[in-house]
Each structure stands twice: as C-alpha cells, then as structure tokens.
Amino acid sequence: MNGTKTLTIIKPGAVANEYIGPILEKINSKGFHISAMKFFRLTQSQAERFYAIHMDKAFYKSLVEFMISGPVLVAILEKDNAVEEYRKIIGATDPTKAEEGTIRKLFAESIERNAVHGSDSDENAMRECDFFFSKIERFSKFGDD
Ligand code: ADP
Ligand code: MG
C-alpha cells in the first residue's frame, strides 16, 4: 500500500515573497490534510544533514546557504498516495519545466529557489518526517503516527 504522508518545506525564497498563504491554500484545495507544522530557521547542520544525499553535487553548498538564508515552513501533509500526489502538484524541480498551475511554476524563482520541497519516496518521507517532528507533534487523520 502506498503511504499516506509526505514532508514539505516552503523554502526561504517563497516565505520572503509572502507565498506561504497561497501555497497552503493550494495544498488544502488539493485535498491534503496538514498533520504537523513548524516555522523556524534551519541551522547549517540541519540543512547539511537534510540534503546530505546531494553532498557531491555542484549545487550543494549554494543550496545549503539558500536554505538557511531565512525562515522556512515545514509541514507533514497527509493524503492517500501522498508522495506521488504531492510531487504532481509541485511540478518539476526546474520551474521552467514545471507544468502550468503547479506550485513551482507559480511560485519558484529558479531551479535552486524553487519554492518547496517534497519527499521523493515513502521511505524518505518517513525519514524526513522523523527528522523534524516527534510523535506528539503530529495530528494524523489516519491515526498511524
Ligand atoms: P527535488 O526537490 O525536485 O526532489 P532534487 O532532490 O534533485 O530535486 O534537488 C534538491 C534541491 O536542490 C532542489 O529542490 C533545488 O532546490 C536544488 N537543486 C536541484 N538541482 C539543482 C541545480 N541543477 N542547480 C541548483 N540547485 C538545484
Ligand atoms: Mg529531492
């Protein structure tokens, strides 16, 4: 069975551009339940660990600097088949390749400053949710955590 949760981060660029409201509206209107949420500034160590999988990429250092440049909104989103459903509504990593109406098409500034993060597998969703939220900070509508 496909998982019911995914992790999103509204990145510093979208926060600075006052897109928290419009992005959350899009998330809710597409049928996602927000089961956990935090607004804070990532530490360098948190950003480095969160994106450790990209450590060898040319954009890693710049990405980490961007991610700690201002506050972010981190949330757990719930829906059946959450990872895939959310990847659909955020659009391609590169906003110039994202479909019309997707979050990245509407709110991204560049491939790096691309408005939001979305988990890419159920396994990573679980790992990412655990990275930011304890069990008592979650209000699941599926009752699984
Ligand atoms: P996604 O966020 O769509 O899963 P990746 O996991 O491949 O994409 O990359 C993580 C993040 O790194 C992207 O969301 C984006 O902010 C940044 N990034 C990816 N590719 C590039 C690139 N070629 N140049 C600059 N930043 C990039
Ligand atoms: Mg990714």
PDB file of C-alpha atoms and ligand atoms in Angstrom:
ATOM      1  CA  MET A   1       0.000   0.000   0.000  1.00  0.00           C
ATOM      2  CA  ASN A   2       1.185   3.493  -0.785  1.00  0.00           C
ATOM      3  CA  GLY A   3       1.991   5.746   2.148  1.00  0.00           C
ATOM      4  CA  THR A   4      -0.236   8.491   3.427  1.00  0.00           C
ATOM      5  CA  LYS A   5       2.308  11.140   4.330  1.00  0.00           C
ATOM      6  CA  THR A   6       4.900  13.377   2.740  1.00  0.00           C
ATOM      7  CA  LEU A   7       7.112  16.166   4.015  1.00  0.00           C
ATOM      8  CA  THR A   8       7.092  19.643   2.542  1.00  0.00           C
ATOM      9  CA  ILE A   9       9.279  22.664   3.194  1.00  0.00           C
ATOM     10  CA  ILE A  10       8.202  26.093   1.998  1.00  0.00           C
ATOM     11  CA  LYS A  11      11.694  27.391   1.236  1.00  0.00           C
ATOM     12  CA  PRO A  12      13.116  30.800   2.279  1.00  0.00           C
ATOM     13  CA  GLY A  13      12.501  32.451  -1.134  1.00  0.00           C
ATOM     14  CA  ALA A  14       8.795  31.630  -1.149  1.00  0.00           C
ATOM     15  CA  VAL A  15       8.473  32.688   2.507  1.00  0.00           C
ATOM     16  CA  ALA A  16      10.199  36.030   1.762  1.00  0.00           C
ATOM     17  CA  ASN A  17       7.881  36.598  -1.211  1.00  0.00           C
ATOM     18  CA  GLU A  18       4.812  36.131   1.055  1.00  0.00           C
ATOM     19  CA  TYR A  19       3.753  32.916  -0.667  1.00  0.00           C
ATOM     20  CA  ILE A  20       3.048  30.885   2.494  1.00  0.00           C
ATOM     21  CA  GLY A  21      -0.683  31.648   2.260  1.00  0.00           C
ATOM     22  CA  PRO A  22      -1.117  30.901  -1.464  1.00  0.00           C
ATOM     23  CA  ILE A  23       0.926  27.668  -1.205  1.00  0.00           C
ATOM     24  CA  LEU A  24      -1.018  26.381   1.821  1.00  0.00           C
ATOM     25  CA  GLU A  25      -4.256  27.256   0.027  1.00  0.00           C
ATOM     26  CA  LYS A  26      -3.156  25.131  -2.927  1.00  0.00           C
ATOM     27  CA  ILE A  27      -2.196  22.258  -0.614  1.00  0.00           C
ATOM     28  CA  ASN A  28      -5.583  22.296   1.132  1.00  0.00           C
ATOM     29  CA  SER A  29      -7.566  22.747  -2.074  1.00  0.00           C
ATOM     30  CA  LYS A  30      -5.923  19.596  -3.487  1.00  0.00           C
ATOM     31  CA  GLY A  31      -7.207  17.570  -0.545  1.00  0.00           C
ATOM     32  CA  PHE A  32      -4.150  17.336   1.694  1.00  0.00           C
ATOM     33  CA  HIS A  33      -4.533  17.355   5.469  1.00  0.00           C
ATOM     34  CA  ILE A  34      -1.797  19.230   7.365  1.00  0.00           C
ATOM     35  CA  SER A  35      -0.913  16.992  10.320  1.00  0.00           C
ATOM     36  CA  ALA A  36       2.151  18.873  11.634  1.00  0.00           C
ATOM     37  CA  MET A  37       3.746  22.259  11.070  1.00  0.00           C
ATOM     38  CA  LYS A  38       6.757  24.374  12.200  1.00  0.00           C
ATOM     39  CA  PHE A  39       8.053  27.813  11.225  1.00  0.00           C
ATOM     40  CA  PHE A  40      11.719  28.390  12.026  1.00  0.00           C
ATOM     41  CA  ARG A  41      15.167  28.950  10.569  1.00  0.00           C
ATOM     42  CA  LEU A  42      17.207  25.840   9.773  1.00  0.00           C
ATOM     43  CA  THR A  43      20.684  25.621  11.243  1.00  0.00           C
ATOM     44  CA  GLN A  44      23.556  24.946   8.862  1.00  0.00           C
ATOM     45  CA  SER A  45      23.957  21.475  10.338  1.00  0.00           C
ATOM     46  CA  GLN A  46      20.252  20.669   9.843  1.00  0.00           C
ATOM     47  CA  ALA A  47      20.326  21.852   6.209  1.00  0.00           C
ATOM     48  CA  GLU A  48      23.529  19.896   5.516  1.00  0.00           C
ATOM     49  CA  ARG A  49      22.077  16.728   7.022  1.00  0.00           C
ATOM     50  CA  PHE A  50      18.690  17.113   5.341  1.00  0.00           C
ATOM     51  CA  TYR A  51      20.340  17.427   1.907  1.00  0.00           C
ATOM     52  CA  ALA A  52      23.257  15.035   2.631  1.00  0.00           C
ATOM     53  CA  ILE A  53      22.192  12.889  -0.334  1.00  0.00           C
ATOM     54  CA  HIS A  54      23.276  15.798  -2.603  1.00  0.00           C
ATOM     55  CA  MET A  55      26.637  16.306  -0.877  1.00  0.00           C
ATOM     56  CA  ASP A  56      28.620  15.534  -4.021  1.00  0.00           C
ATOM     57  CA  LYS A  57      26.616  17.819  -6.307  1.00  0.00           C
ATOM     58  CA  ALA A  58      27.987  21.151  -7.516  1.00  0.00           C
ATOM     59  CA  PHE A  59      24.934  22.980  -6.128  1.00  0.00           C
ATOM     60  CA  TYR A  60      25.152  21.518  -2.578  1.00  0.00           C
ATOM     61  CA  LYS A  61      26.964  24.401  -0.862  1.00  0.00           C
ATOM     62  CA  SER A  62      24.815  27.037  -2.508  1.00  0.00           C
ATOM     63  CA  LEU A  63      21.641  25.059  -1.732  1.00  0.00           C
ATOM     64  CA  VAL A  64      22.554  24.814   1.961  1.00  0.00           C
ATOM     65  CA  GLU A  65      23.270  28.563   2.098  1.00  0.00           C
ATOM     66  CA  PHE A  66      19.949  29.324   0.461  1.00  0.00           C
ATOM     67  CA  MET A  67      18.060  27.011   2.826  1.00  0.00           C
ATOM     68  CA  ILE A  68      19.469  28.774   5.914  1.00  0.00           C
ATOM     69  CA  SER A  69      19.055  32.302   4.500  1.00  0.00           C
ATOM     70  CA  GLY A  70      15.695  32.847   6.206  1.00  0.00           C
ATOM     71  CA  PRO A  71      12.836  31.053   7.923  1.00  0.00           C
ATOM     72  CA  VAL A  72      11.119  28.031   6.404  1.00  0.00           C
ATOM     73  CA  LEU A  73       7.740  26.447   6.990  1.00  0.00           C
ATOM     74  CA  VAL A  74       7.994  22.674   7.418  1.00  0.00           C
ATOM     75  CA  ALA A  75       4.874  20.514   7.373  1.00  0.00           C
ATOM     76  CA  ILE A  76       3.681  16.925   7.165  1.00  0.00           C
ATOM     77  CA  LEU A  77       0.935  16.516   4.561  1.00  0.00           C
ATOM     78  CA  GLU A  78      -1.475  13.587   4.526  1.00  0.00           C
ATOM     79  CA  LYS A  79      -3.456  12.048   1.708  1.00  0.00           C
ATOM     80  CA  ASP A  80      -3.712   8.623   0.086  1.00  0.00           C
ATOM     81  CA  ASN A  81      -0.579   8.131  -2.024  1.00  0.00           C
ATOM     82  CA  ALA A  82       0.781  11.398  -0.565  1.00  0.00           C
ATOM     83  CA  VAL A  83       4.317  11.363  -2.018  1.00  0.00           C
ATOM     84  CA  GLU A  84       3.237  10.931  -5.619  1.00  0.00           C
ATOM     85  CA  GLU A  85       0.162  13.170  -5.310  1.00  0.00           C
ATOM     86  CA  TYR A  86       2.238  16.000  -3.838  1.00  0.00           C
ATOM     87  CA  ARG A  87       5.046  15.633  -6.421  1.00  0.00           C
ATOM     88  CA  LYS A  88       2.315  16.044  -9.060  1.00  0.00           C
ATOM     89  CA  ILE A  89       1.099  19.366  -7.692  1.00  0.00           C
ATOM     90  CA  ILE A  90       4.561  20.823  -7.030  1.00  0.00           C
ATOM     91  CA  GLY A  91       5.829  20.196 -10.566  1.00  0.00           C
ATOM     92  CA  ALA A  92       9.342  19.613 -11.920  1.00  0.00           C
ATOM     93  CA  THR A  93      12.472  20.607  -9.963  1.00  0.00           C
ATOM     94  CA  ASP A  94      13.272  23.170 -12.680  1.00  0.00           C
ATOM     95  CA  PRO A  95      10.343  25.615 -12.749  1.00  0.00           C
ATOM     96  CA  THR A  96      10.870  26.305 -16.457  1.00  0.00           C
ATOM     97  CA  LYS A  97       9.958  22.624 -16.990  1.00  0.00           C
ATOM     98  CA  ALA A  98       7.077  22.565 -14.478  1.00  0.00           C
ATOM     99  CA  GLU A  99       3.522  22.240 -15.732  1.00  0.00           C
ATOM    100  CA  GLU A 100       1.123  25.179 -15.693  1.00  0.00           C
ATOM    101  CA  GLY A 101      -0.670  25.597 -12.382  1.00  0.00           C
ATOM    102  CA  THR A 102       1.918  23.683 -10.324  1.00  0.00           C
ATOM    103  CA  ILE A 103       3.365  25.254  -7.175  1.00  0.00           C
ATOM    104  CA  ARG A 104       6.845  25.580  -8.663  1.00  0.00           C
ATOM    105  CA  LYS A 105       5.525  27.039 -11.921  1.00  0.00           C
ATOM    106  CA  LEU A 106       3.563  29.619  -9.936  1.00  0.00           C
ATOM    107  CA  PHE A 107       5.958  30.462  -7.100  1.00  0.00           C
ATOM    108  CA  ALA A 108       9.567  29.402  -7.912  1.00  0.00           C
ATOM    109  CA  GLU A 109      12.283  31.888  -8.835  1.00  0.00           C
ATOM    110  CA  SER A 110      14.863  29.423 -10.213  1.00  0.00           C
ATOM    111  CA  ILE A 111      15.871  25.749 -10.135  1.00  0.00           C
ATOM    112  CA  GLU A 112      17.536  26.351  -6.755  1.00  0.00           C
ATOM    113  CA  ARG A 113      14.970  28.773  -5.312  1.00  0.00           C
ATOM    114  CA  ASN A 114      12.114  26.525  -6.359  1.00  0.00           C
ATOM    115  CA  ALA A 115       9.561  27.384  -3.658  1.00  0.00           C
ATOM    116  CA  VAL A 116       9.032  23.996  -1.998  1.00  0.00           C
ATOM    117  CA  HIS A 117      10.498  20.633  -1.088  1.00  0.00           C
ATOM    118  CA  GLY A 118       8.512  17.417  -1.453  1.00  0.00           C
ATOM    119  CA  SER A 119       9.652  13.915  -0.400  1.00  0.00           C
ATOM    120  CA  ASP A 120      10.515  11.567  -3.279  1.00  0.00           C
ATOM    121  CA  SER A 121       9.615   8.158  -1.775  1.00  0.00           C
ATOM    122  CA  ASP A 122       7.664   6.738   1.167  1.00  0.00           C
ATOM    123  CA  GLU A 123      10.923   5.698   2.805  1.00  0.00           C
ATOM    124  CA  ASN A 124      12.369   9.197   2.536  1.00  0.00           C
ATOM    125  CA  ALA A 125       9.061  10.745   3.625  1.00  0.00           C
ATOM    126  CA  MET A 126       9.214   8.733   6.837  1.00  0.00           C
ATOM    127  CA  ARG A 127      12.854   9.643   7.409  1.00  0.00           C
ATOM    128  CA  GLU A 128      12.192  13.351   6.712  1.00  0.00           C
ATOM    129  CA  CYS A 129       9.100  13.498   8.951  1.00  0.00           C
ATOM    130  CA  ASP A 130      11.133  11.904  11.770  1.00  0.00           C
ATOM    131  CA  PHE A 131      13.937  14.410  11.131  1.00  0.00           C
ATOM    132  CA  PHE A 132      11.673  17.359  12.014  1.00  0.00           C
ATOM    133  CA  PHE A 133       8.785  16.078  14.141  1.00  0.00           C
ATOM    134  CA  SER A 134       8.377  13.963  17.255  1.00  0.00           C
ATOM    135  CA  LYS A 135       5.296  11.749  17.606  1.00  0.00           C
ATOM    136  CA  ILE A 136       3.498  14.171  19.949  1.00  0.00           C
ATOM    137  CA  GLU A 137       3.846  16.978  17.397  1.00  0.00           C
ATOM    138  CA  ARG A 138       1.749  15.075  14.829  1.00  0.00           C
ATOM    139  CA  PHE A 139      -2.022  15.087  14.435  1.00  0.00           C
ATOM    140  CA  SER A 140      -2.622  12.349  11.902  1.00  0.00           C
ATOM    141  CA  LYS A 141      -6.052  11.838  10.430  1.00  0.00           C
ATOM    142  CA  PHE A 142      -5.035   8.274   9.542  1.00  0.00           C
ATOM    143  CA  GLY A 143      -4.116   7.545  13.131  1.00  0.00           C
ATOM    144  CA  ASP A 144      -0.873   5.808  12.184  1.00  0.00           C
ATOM    145  CA  ASP A 145       1.503   8.201  13.951  1.00  0.00           C
TER     146      ASP A 145
HETATM  147  P1  ADP B   1      13.554  17.868  -5.879  1.00  0.00           P
HETATM  148  O1  ADP B   1      13.491  18.967  -4.826  1.00  0.00           O
HETATM  149  O2  ADP B   1      12.629  18.141  -7.025  1.00  0.00           O
HETATM  150  O3  ADP B   1      13.386  16.492  -5.297  1.00  0.00           O
HETATM  151  P2  ADP B   1      16.405  17.280  -6.029  1.00  0.00           P
HETATM  152  O4  ADP B   1      16.173  16.359  -4.892  1.00  0.00           O
HETATM  153  O5  ADP B   1      17.092  16.741  -7.247  1.00  0.00           O
HETATM  154  O6  ADP B   1      15.025  17.936  -6.532  1.00  0.00           O
HETATM  155  O7  ADP B   1      17.259  18.538  -5.547  1.00  0.00           O
HETATM  156  C1  ADP B   1      17.069  19.086  -4.257  1.00  0.00           C
HETATM  157  C2  ADP B   1      17.034  20.590  -4.360  1.00  0.00           C
HETATM  158  O8  ADP B   1      18.321  21.039  -4.822  1.00  0.00           O
HETATM  159  C3  ADP B   1      16.061  21.154  -5.413  1.00  0.00           C
HETATM  160  O9  ADP B   1      14.739  21.259  -4.947  1.00  0.00           O
HETATM  161  C4  ADP B   1      16.674  22.514  -5.699  1.00  0.00           C
HETATM  162  O10 ADP B   1      16.387  23.466  -4.661  1.00  0.00           O
HETATM  163  C5  ADP B   1      18.172  22.190  -5.661  1.00  0.00           C
HETATM  164  N1  ADP B   1      18.689  21.848  -6.995  1.00  0.00           N
HETATM  165  C6  ADP B   1      18.479  20.711  -7.699  1.00  0.00           C
HETATM  166  N2  ADP B   1      19.115  20.735  -8.891  1.00  0.00           N
HETATM  167  C7  ADP B   1      19.764  21.925  -8.940  1.00  0.00           C
HETATM  168  C8  ADP B   1      20.621  22.563  -9.895  1.00  0.00           C
HETATM  169  N3  ADP B   1      20.921  21.966 -11.058  1.00  0.00           N
HETATM  170  N4  ADP B   1      21.094  23.795  -9.602  1.00  0.00           N
HETATM  171  C9  ADP B   1      20.802  24.397  -8.430  1.00  0.00           C
HETATM  172  N5  ADP B   1      20.020  23.862  -7.481  1.00  0.00           N
HETATM  173  C10 ADP B   1      19.489  22.638  -7.716  1.00  0.00           C
HETATM  174 MG    MG B   2      14.554  15.507  -3.899  1.00  0.00          MG
END
